[in-house]
Short mmCIF file of C-alpha atoms and ligand atoms in Angstrom, two decimals:
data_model
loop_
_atom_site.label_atom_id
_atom_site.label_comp_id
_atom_site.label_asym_id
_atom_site.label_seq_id
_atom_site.Cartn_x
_atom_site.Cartn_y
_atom_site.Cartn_z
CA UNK A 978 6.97 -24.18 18.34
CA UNK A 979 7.05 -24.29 22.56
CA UNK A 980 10.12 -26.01 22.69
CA UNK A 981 11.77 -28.08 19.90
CA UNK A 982 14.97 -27.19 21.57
CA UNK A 983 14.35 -27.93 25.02
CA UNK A 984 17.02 -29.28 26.84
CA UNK A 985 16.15 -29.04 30.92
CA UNK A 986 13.00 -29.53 33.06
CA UNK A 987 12.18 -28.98 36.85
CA UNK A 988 9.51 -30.14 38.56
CA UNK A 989 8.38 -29.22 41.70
CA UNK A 990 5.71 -31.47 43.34
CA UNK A 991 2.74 -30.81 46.00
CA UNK A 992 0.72 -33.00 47.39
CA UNK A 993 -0.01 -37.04 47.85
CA UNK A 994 1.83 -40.36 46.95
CA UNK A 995 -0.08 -40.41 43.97
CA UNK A 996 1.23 -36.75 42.84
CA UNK A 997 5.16 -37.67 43.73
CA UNK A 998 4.58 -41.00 41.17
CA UNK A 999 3.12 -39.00 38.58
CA UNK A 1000 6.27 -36.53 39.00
CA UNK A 1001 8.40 -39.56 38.96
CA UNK A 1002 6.54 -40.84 35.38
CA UNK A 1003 6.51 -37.02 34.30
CA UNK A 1004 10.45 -37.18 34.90
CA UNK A 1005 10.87 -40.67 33.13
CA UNK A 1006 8.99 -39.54 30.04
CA UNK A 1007 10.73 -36.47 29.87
CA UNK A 1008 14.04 -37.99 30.19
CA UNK A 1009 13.23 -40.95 27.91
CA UNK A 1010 13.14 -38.53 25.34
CA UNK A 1011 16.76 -36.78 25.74
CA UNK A 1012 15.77 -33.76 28.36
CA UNK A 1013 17.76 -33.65 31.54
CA UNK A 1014 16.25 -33.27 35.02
CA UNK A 1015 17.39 -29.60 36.35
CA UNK A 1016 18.15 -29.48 40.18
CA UNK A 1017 16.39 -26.28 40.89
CA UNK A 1018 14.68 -23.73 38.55
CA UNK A 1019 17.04 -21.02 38.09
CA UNK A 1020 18.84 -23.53 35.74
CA UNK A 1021 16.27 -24.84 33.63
CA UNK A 1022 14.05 -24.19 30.33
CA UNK A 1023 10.82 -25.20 31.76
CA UNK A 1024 9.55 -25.12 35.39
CA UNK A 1025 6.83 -27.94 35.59
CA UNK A 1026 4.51 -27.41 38.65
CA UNK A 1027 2.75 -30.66 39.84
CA UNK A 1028 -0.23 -29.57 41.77
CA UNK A 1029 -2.42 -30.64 44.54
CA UNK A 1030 -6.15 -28.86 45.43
CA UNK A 1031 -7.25 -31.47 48.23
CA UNK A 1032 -6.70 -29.07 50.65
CA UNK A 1033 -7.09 -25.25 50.35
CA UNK A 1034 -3.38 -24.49 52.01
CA UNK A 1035 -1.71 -26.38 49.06
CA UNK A 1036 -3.26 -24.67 47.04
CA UNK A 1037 -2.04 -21.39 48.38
CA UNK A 1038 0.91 -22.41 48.71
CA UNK A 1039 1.52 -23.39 45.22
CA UNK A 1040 0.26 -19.66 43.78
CA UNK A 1041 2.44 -18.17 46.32
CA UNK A 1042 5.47 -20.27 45.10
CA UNK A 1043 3.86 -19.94 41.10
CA UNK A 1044 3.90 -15.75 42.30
CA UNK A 1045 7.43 -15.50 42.80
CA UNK A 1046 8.39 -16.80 39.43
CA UNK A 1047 7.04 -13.63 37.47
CA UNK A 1048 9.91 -12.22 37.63
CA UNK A 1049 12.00 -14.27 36.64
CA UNK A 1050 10.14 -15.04 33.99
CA UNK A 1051 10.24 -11.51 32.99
CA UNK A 1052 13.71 -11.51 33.36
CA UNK A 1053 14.16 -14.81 31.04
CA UNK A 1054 10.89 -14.79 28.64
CA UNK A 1055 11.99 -18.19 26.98
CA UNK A 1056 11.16 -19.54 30.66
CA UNK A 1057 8.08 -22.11 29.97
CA UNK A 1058 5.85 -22.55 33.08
CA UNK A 1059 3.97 -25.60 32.89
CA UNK A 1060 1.00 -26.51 35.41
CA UNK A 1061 0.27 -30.01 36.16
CA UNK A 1062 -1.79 -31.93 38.68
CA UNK A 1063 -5.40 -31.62 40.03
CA UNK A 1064 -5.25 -27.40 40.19
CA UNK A 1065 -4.83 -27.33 36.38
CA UNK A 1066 -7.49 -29.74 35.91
CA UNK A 1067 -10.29 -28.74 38.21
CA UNK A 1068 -9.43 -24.59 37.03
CA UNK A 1069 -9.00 -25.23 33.93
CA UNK A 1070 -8.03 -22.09 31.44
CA UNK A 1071 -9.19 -19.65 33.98
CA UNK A 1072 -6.06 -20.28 35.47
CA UNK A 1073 -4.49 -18.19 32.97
CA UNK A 1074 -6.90 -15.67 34.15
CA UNK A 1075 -5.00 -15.49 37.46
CA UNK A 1076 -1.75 -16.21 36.89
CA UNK A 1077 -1.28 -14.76 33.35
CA UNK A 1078 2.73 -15.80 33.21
CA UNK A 1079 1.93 -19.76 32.53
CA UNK A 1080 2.11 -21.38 29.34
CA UNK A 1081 0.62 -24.78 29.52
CA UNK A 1082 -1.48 -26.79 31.60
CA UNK A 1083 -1.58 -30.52 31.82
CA UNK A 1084 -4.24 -32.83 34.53
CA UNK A 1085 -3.51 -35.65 35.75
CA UNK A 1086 -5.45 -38.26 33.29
CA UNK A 1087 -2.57 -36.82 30.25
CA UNK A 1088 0.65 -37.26 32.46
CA UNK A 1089 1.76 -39.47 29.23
CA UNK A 1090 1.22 -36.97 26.82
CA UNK A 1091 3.56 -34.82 28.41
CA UNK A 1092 6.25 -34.82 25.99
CA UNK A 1093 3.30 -33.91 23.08
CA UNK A 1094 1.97 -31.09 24.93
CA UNK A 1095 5.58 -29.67 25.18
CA UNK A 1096 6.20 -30.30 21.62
CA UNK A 1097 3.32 -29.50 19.60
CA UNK A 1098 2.38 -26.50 21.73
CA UNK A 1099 -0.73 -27.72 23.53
CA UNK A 1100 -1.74 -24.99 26.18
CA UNK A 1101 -3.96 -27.41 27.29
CA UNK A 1102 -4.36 -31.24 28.13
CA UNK A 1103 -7.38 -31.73 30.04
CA UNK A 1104 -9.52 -34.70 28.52
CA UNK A 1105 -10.69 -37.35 30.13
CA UNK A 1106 -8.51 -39.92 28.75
CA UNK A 1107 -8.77 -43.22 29.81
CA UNK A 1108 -5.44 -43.76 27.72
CA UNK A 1109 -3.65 -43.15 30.70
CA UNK A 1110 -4.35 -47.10 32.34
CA UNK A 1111 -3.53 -48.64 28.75
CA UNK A 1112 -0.14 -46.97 28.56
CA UNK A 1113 3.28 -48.03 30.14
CA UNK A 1114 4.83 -45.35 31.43
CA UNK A 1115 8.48 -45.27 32.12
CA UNK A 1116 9.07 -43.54 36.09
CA UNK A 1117 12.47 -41.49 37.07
CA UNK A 1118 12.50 -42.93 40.73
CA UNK A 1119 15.30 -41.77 43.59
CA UNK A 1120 14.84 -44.13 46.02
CA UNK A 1121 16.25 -47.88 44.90
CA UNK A 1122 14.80 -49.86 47.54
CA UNK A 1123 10.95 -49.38 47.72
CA UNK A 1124 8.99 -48.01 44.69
CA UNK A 1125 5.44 -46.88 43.89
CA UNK A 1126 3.27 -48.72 41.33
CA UNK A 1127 0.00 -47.31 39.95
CA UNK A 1128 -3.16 -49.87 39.95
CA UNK A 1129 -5.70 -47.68 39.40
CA UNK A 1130 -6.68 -43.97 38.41
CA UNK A 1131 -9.45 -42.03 39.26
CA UNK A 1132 -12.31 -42.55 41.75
CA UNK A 1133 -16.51 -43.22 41.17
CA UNK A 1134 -17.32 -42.63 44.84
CA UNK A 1135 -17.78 -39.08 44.89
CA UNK A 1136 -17.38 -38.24 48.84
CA UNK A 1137 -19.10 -34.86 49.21
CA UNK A 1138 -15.31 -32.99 50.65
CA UNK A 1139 -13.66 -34.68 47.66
CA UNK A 1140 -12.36 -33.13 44.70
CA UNK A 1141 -10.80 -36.42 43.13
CA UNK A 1142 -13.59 -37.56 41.19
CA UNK A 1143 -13.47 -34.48 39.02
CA UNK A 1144 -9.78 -34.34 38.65
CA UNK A 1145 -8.81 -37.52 38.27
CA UNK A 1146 -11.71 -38.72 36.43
CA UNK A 1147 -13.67 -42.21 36.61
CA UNK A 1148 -11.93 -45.28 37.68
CA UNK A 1149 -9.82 -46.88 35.70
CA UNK A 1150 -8.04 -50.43 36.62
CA UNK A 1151 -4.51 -51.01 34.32
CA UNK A 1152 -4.12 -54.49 33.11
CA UNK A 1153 -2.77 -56.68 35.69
CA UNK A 1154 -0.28 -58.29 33.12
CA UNK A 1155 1.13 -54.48 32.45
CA UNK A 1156 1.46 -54.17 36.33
CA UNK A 1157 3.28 -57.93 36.61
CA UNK A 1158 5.61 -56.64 33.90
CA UNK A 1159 6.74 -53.62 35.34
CA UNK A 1160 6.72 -55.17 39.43
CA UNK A 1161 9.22 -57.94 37.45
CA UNK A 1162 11.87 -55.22 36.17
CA UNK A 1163 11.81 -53.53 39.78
CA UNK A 1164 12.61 -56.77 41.31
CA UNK A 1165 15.65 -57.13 38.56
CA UNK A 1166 16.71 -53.62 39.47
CA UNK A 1167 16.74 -54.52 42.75
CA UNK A 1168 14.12 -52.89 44.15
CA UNK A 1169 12.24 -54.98 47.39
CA UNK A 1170 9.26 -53.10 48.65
CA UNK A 1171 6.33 -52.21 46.26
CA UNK A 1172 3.20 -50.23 47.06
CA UNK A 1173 0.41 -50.43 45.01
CA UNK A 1174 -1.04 -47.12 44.49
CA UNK A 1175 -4.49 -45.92 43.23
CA UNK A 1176 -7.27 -44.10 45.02
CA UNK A 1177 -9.29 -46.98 46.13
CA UNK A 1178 -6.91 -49.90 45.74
CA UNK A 1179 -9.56 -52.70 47.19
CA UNK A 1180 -11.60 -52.39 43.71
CA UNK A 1181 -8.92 -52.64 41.19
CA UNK A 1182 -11.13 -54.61 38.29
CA UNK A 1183 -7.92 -56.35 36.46
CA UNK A 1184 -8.09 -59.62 35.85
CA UNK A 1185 -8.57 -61.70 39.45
CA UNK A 1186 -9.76 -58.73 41.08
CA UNK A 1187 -7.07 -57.07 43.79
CA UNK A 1188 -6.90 -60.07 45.92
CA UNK A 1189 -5.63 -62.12 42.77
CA UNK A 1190 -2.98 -59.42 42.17
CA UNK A 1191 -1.39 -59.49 45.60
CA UNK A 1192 -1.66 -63.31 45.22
CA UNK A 1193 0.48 -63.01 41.83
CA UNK A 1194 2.84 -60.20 43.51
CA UNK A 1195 3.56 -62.54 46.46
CA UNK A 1196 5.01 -64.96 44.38
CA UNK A 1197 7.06 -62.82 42.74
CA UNK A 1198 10.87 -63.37 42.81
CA UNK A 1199 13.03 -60.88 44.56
CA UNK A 1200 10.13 -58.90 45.74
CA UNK A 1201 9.58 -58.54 49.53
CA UNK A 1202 7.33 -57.14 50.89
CA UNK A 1203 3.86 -55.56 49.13
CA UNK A 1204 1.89 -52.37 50.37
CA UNK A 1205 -1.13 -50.79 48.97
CA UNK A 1206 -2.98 -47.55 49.30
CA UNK A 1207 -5.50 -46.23 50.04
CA UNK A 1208 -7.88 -48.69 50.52
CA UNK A 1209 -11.87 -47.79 50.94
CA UNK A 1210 -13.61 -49.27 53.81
CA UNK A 1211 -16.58 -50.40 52.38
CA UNK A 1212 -14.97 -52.07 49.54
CA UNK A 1213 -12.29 -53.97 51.90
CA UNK A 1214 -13.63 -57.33 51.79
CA UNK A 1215 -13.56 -60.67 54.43
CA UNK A 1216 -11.51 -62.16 51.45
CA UNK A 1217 -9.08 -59.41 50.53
CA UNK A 1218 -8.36 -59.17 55.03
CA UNK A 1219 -7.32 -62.77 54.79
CA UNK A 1220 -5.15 -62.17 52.24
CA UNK A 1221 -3.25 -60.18 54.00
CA UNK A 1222 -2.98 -62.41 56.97
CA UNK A 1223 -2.06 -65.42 54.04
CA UNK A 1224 0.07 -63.91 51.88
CA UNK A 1225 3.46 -64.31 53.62
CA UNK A 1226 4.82 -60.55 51.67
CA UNK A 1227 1.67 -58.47 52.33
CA UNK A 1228 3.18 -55.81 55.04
CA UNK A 1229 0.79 -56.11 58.43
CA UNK A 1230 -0.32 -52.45 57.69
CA UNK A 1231 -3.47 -50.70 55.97
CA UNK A 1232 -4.52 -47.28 55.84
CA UNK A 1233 -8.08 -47.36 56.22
CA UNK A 1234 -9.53 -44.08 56.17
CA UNK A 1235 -12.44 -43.68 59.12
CA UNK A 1236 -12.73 -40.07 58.28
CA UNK A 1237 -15.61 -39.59 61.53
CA UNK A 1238 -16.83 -41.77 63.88
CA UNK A 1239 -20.44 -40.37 63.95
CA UNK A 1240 -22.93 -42.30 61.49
CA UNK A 1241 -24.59 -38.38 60.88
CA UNK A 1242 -21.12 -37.24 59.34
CA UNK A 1243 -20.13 -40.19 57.98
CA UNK A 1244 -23.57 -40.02 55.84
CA UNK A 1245 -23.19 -36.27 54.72
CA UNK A 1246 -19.92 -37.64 53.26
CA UNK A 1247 -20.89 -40.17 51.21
CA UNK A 1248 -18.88 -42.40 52.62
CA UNK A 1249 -21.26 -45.29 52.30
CA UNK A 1250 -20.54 -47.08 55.61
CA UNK A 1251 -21.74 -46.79 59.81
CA UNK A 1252 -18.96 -46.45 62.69
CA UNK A 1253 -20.49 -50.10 63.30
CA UNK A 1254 -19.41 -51.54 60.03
CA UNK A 1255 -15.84 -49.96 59.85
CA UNK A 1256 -15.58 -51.48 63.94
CA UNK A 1257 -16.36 -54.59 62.69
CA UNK A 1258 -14.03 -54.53 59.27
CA UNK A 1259 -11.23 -53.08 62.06
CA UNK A 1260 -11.88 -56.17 64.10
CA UNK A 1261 -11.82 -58.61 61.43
CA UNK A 1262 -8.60 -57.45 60.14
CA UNK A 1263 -7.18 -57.38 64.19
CA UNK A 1264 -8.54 -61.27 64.08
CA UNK A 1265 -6.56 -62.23 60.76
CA UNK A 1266 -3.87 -60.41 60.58
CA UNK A 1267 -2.29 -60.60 64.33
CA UNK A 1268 0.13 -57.41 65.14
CA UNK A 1269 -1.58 -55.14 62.26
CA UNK A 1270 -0.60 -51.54 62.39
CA UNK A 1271 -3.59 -49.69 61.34
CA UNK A 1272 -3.84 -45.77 60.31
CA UNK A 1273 -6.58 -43.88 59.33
CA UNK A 1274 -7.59 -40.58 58.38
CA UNK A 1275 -10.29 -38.18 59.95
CA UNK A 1276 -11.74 -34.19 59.08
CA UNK A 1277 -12.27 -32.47 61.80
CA UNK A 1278 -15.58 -29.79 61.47
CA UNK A 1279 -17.40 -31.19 58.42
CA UNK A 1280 -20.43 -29.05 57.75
CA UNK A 1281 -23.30 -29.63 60.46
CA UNK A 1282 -20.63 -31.45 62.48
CA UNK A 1283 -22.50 -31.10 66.48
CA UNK A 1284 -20.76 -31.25 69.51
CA UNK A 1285 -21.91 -35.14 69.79
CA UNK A 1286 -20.50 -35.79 66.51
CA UNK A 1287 -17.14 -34.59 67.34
CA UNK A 1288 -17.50 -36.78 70.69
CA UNK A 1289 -18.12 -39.87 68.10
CA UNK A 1290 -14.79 -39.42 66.58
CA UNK A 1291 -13.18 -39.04 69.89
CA UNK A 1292 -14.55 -42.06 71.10
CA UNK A 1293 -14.19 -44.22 68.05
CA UNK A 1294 -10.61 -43.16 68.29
CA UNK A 1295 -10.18 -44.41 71.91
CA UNK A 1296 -11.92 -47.68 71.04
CA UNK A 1297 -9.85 -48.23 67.85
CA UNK A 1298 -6.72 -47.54 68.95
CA UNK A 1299 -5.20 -46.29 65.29
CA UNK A 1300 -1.22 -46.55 65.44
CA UNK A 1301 -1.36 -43.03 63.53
CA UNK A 1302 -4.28 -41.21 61.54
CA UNK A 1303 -3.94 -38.20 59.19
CA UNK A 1304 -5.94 -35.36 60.64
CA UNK A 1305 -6.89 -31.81 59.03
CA UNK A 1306 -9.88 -29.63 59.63
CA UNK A 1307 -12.41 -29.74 56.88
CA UNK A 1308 -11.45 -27.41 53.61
CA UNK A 1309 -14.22 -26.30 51.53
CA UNK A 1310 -13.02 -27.17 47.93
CA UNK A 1311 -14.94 -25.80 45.09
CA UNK A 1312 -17.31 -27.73 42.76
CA UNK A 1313 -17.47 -30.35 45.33
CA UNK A 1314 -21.30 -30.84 47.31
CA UNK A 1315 -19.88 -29.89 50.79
CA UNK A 1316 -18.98 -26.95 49.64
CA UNK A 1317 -22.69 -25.96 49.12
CA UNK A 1318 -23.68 -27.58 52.28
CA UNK A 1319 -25.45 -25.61 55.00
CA UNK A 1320 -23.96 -25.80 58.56
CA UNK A 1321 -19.96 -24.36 58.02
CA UNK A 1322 -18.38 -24.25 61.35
CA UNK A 1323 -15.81 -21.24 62.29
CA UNK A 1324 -12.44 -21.88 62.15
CA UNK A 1325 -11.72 -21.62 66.24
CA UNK A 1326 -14.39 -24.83 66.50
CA UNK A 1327 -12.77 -26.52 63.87
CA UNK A 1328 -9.56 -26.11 65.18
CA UNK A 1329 -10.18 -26.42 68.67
CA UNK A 1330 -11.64 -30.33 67.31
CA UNK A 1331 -9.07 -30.85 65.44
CA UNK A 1332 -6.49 -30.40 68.76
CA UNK A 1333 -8.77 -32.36 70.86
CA UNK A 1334 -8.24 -35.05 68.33
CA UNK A 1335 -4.48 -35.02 67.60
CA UNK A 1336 -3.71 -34.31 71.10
CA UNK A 1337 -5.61 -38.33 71.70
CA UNK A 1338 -4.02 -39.66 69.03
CA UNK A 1339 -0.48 -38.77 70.12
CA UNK A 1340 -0.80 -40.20 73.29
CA UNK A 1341 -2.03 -43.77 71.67
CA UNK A 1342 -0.10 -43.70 69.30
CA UNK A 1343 2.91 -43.28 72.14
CA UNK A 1344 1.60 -46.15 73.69
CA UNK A 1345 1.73 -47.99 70.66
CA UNK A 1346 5.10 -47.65 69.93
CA UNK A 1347 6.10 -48.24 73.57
CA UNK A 1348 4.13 -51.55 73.62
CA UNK A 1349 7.00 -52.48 70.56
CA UNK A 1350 10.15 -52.00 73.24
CA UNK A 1351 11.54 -55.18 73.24
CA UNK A 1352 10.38 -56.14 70.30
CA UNK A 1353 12.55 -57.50 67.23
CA UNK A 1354 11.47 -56.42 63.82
CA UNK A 1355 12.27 -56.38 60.70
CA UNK A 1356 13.06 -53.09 59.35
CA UNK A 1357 14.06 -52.06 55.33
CA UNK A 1358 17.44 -49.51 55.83
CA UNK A 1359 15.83 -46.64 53.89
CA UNK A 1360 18.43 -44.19 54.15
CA UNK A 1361 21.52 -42.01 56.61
CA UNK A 1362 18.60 -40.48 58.77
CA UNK A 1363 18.34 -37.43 57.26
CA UNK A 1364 17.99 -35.68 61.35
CA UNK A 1365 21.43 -36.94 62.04
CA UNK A 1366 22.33 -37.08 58.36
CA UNK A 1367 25.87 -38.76 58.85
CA UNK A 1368 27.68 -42.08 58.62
CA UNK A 1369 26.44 -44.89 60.83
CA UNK A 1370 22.55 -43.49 61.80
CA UNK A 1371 20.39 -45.26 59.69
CA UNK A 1372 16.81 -44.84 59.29
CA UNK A 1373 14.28 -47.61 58.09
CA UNK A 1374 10.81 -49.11 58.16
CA UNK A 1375 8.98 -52.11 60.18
CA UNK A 1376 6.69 -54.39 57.83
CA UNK A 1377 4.07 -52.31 60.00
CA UNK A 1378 5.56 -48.83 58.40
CA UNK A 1379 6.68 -47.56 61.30
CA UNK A 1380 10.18 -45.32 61.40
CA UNK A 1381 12.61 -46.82 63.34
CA UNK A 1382 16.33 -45.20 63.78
CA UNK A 1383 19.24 -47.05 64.73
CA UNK A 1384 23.26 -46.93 64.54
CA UNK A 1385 24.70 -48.74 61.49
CA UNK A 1386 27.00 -48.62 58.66
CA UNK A 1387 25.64 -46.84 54.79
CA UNK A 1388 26.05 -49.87 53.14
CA UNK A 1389 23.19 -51.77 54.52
CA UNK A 1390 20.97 -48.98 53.00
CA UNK A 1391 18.37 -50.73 50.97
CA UNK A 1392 19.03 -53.85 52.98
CA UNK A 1393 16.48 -56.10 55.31
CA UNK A 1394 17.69 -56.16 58.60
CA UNK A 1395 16.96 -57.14 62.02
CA UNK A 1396 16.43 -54.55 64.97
CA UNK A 1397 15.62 -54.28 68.09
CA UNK A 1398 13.27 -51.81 69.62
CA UNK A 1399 14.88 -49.87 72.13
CA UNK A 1400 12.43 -46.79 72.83
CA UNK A 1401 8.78 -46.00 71.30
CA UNK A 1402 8.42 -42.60 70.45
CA UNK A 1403 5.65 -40.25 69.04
CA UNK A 1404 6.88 -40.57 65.84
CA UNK A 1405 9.22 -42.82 65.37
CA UNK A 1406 10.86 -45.95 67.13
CA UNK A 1407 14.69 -45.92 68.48
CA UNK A 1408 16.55 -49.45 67.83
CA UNK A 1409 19.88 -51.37 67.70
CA UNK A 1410 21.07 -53.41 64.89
CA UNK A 1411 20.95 -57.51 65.79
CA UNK A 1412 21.85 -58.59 62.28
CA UNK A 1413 21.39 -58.07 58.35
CA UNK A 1414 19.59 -60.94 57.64
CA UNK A 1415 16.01 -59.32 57.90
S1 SF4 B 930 -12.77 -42.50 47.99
FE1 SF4 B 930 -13.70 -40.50 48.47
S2 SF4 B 930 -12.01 -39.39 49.49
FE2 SF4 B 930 -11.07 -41.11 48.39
S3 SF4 B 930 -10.50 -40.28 46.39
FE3 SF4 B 930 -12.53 -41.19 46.15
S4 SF4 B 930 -13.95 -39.50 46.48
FE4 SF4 B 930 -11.97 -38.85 47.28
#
């Protein structure tokens, strides 16, 4: 038997929201069923790895990290090693081929098996199991202000950089009243802020669609304020964008992944939409929902990108005016169409875009956050800020998800409260504390 007597876990996590809540369910499970969460993994029976493979440098940074344990687990042979996450699904047992000291691997459509596959054994849990929506699964979570819950799993849109599809599986909507129950017993905990998590939120099939859930959510007692992500441009409807402008809890933020603003690119994605369209679904939301922060994300040096595509994105980022975007130079992932596609670009192109376009981006999104000076705003105390990491600096979010530090005693962590900006920033906003009554 693996471990019958198993009494600590570890888990080190890599990768997106949607990885850290599956760590946080992982962690519930485990503890559920009488193991004990181990701070770091020199004190622990089994080191769980939750992996990420969206981009090739987490993925080398998790074998370099999964590297340094052979030794200890030569020095402690009852050490289990457990993979979990997208790299144990999309390699699969020829993992074991390269890193011969793990003993189980478990993807991310059998998170809730977990405690099975450490009981009976299993060195591998890799079906697609649409189990995984049905199931209520109980999450470990630090923070006890805002808290993630999953919509949806898995993704049928198959962009041609993405490995998601194939790791995550088909999509998979969890019944809405299984999502209502567990949003209920966050707001009796306490909790205020929710974000609604899946890989393309905007077609969630529950019951009522996703519009009817945040419509449910928003009247939901002791809740305050909703997010969601990510959403999927083409499927963001005219109805779901007045939602958000309607419903009085739905933050004035969406991440709305662009990805490129030439139509060329956006095709040899798969993405399924022109520049033109996502304008004019940018415009509509700027119409409905006044003051909307909007991010994005973009890949700098797809396959075949030109010299005029590149000058798409960079214009199509000066006309849009994100108030932040994820940026990261194309990474050929295996198994996936662009990584068969004719057309690679070197690195020094690639990276020389990918400047061009973060080095924009910081100055609008500077501007952004200067055009807020003045402003008062609602801001959720998340935490001491970590930077200054003592008693009275606080650090917290706007409605539009923006960070905003500011001087103020611990015990309004968790809190609504009122601020005003002081100074925009790159990254963050400085404030001072007008009152707690958000
Ligand atoms: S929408 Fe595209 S990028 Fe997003 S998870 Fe699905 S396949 Fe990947």
């Amino acid at each position: 038997m693996l471990i019958l007597n198993m009494k600590k876990f570890y888990i080190k996590t890599f990768g997106c929201q949607m990885n850290m809540h599956d760590s946080e369910k992982a962690a519930g499970i485990l503890k559920k069923e009488g193991m004990e969460q181990a701070e770091s993994h020199e004190d622990t029976d089994i080191i769980i790895f939750n992996t990420c493979s969206i981009r090739q440098k987490a993925e080398q940074k998790f074998f370099s990290e999964l590297g340094r344990l052979k030794r200890l687990k030569k020095k402690r042979p009852g050490l289990k090693i457990m993979v979990m996450g997208c790299i144990a699904q999309q390699m699969g047992e020829k993992i074991f081929k390269k890193a011969g000291h793990i003993d189980c691997i478990i993807g991310p459509q059998n998170i809730h098996s977990i405690k099975d596959a450490i009981d009976k054994n299993i060195i591998a849990a890799l079906d697609e199991n649409p189990a995984i929506a049905e199931t209520e699964l109980p999450a470990d979570r630090k923070e006890k202000g805002r808290a993630w819950v999953s919509i949806m799993y898995g993704c049928n849109n198959f962009c041609t950089y993405c490995v998601v599809p194939y790791t995550r599986g088909r999509e998979k909507s969890r019944p809405k009243e299984s999502i209502l129950k567990e949003v209920k017993g966050l707001a009796d905990e306490g909790y205020k802020e929710i974000t609604l998590l899946g890989q393309n939120v905007n077609s969630y099939r529950g019951e009522g669609g996703f519009t009817g859930l945040l419509r449910e959510l928003n009247e939901m007692e002791g809740i305050e304020r909703i997010r969601f992500v990510t959403s999927h441009p083409r499927d963001l409807s005219d109805g779901l964008t007045d939602s958000i402008g309607r419903l009085e809890k739905v933050c004035e933020h969406i991440h709305l992944p662009m990805q490129s603003g030439s139509d060329r690119a956006l095709s040899m994605m798969n993405r399924g939409y022109t520049y033109r369209e996502y304008k004019t679904k940018i415009d509509k939301l700027r119409n409905s929902v006044p003051g909307i922060a909007i991010t994005s994300d973009i890949i700098a040096g797809f396959p075949g990108e030109t010299e005029d595509d590149h000058k798409d994105t960079i214009n199509a980022l000066k006309e849009l005016e994100f108030d932040g975007i994820f940026a990261f130079k194309f990474s050929e992932r295996p198994g996936t169409k662009a990584a068969i596609m004719e057309g690679k670009l070197p690195e020094g192109i690639k990276t020389e875009r990918l400047s061009e376009i973060l080095g924009l981006q910081d100055e609008i999104t500077l501007k952004k956050n200067k055009a807020l000076e003045g402003k008062v705003l609602e801001v959720l105390v998340e935490d001491i800020n970590k930077g200054e990491n003592k008693e009275g600096h606080l650090t917290g979010r706007t409605r539009g998800n923006k960070i905003v530090n500011f001087s103020g005693s611990s015990f309004l962590v968790n809190k609504l409260v009122r601020v005003r900006i002081k100074k925009g920033m790159k990254h963050s906003l400085l404030g001072e504390l007008l009152d707690e009554n958000g």
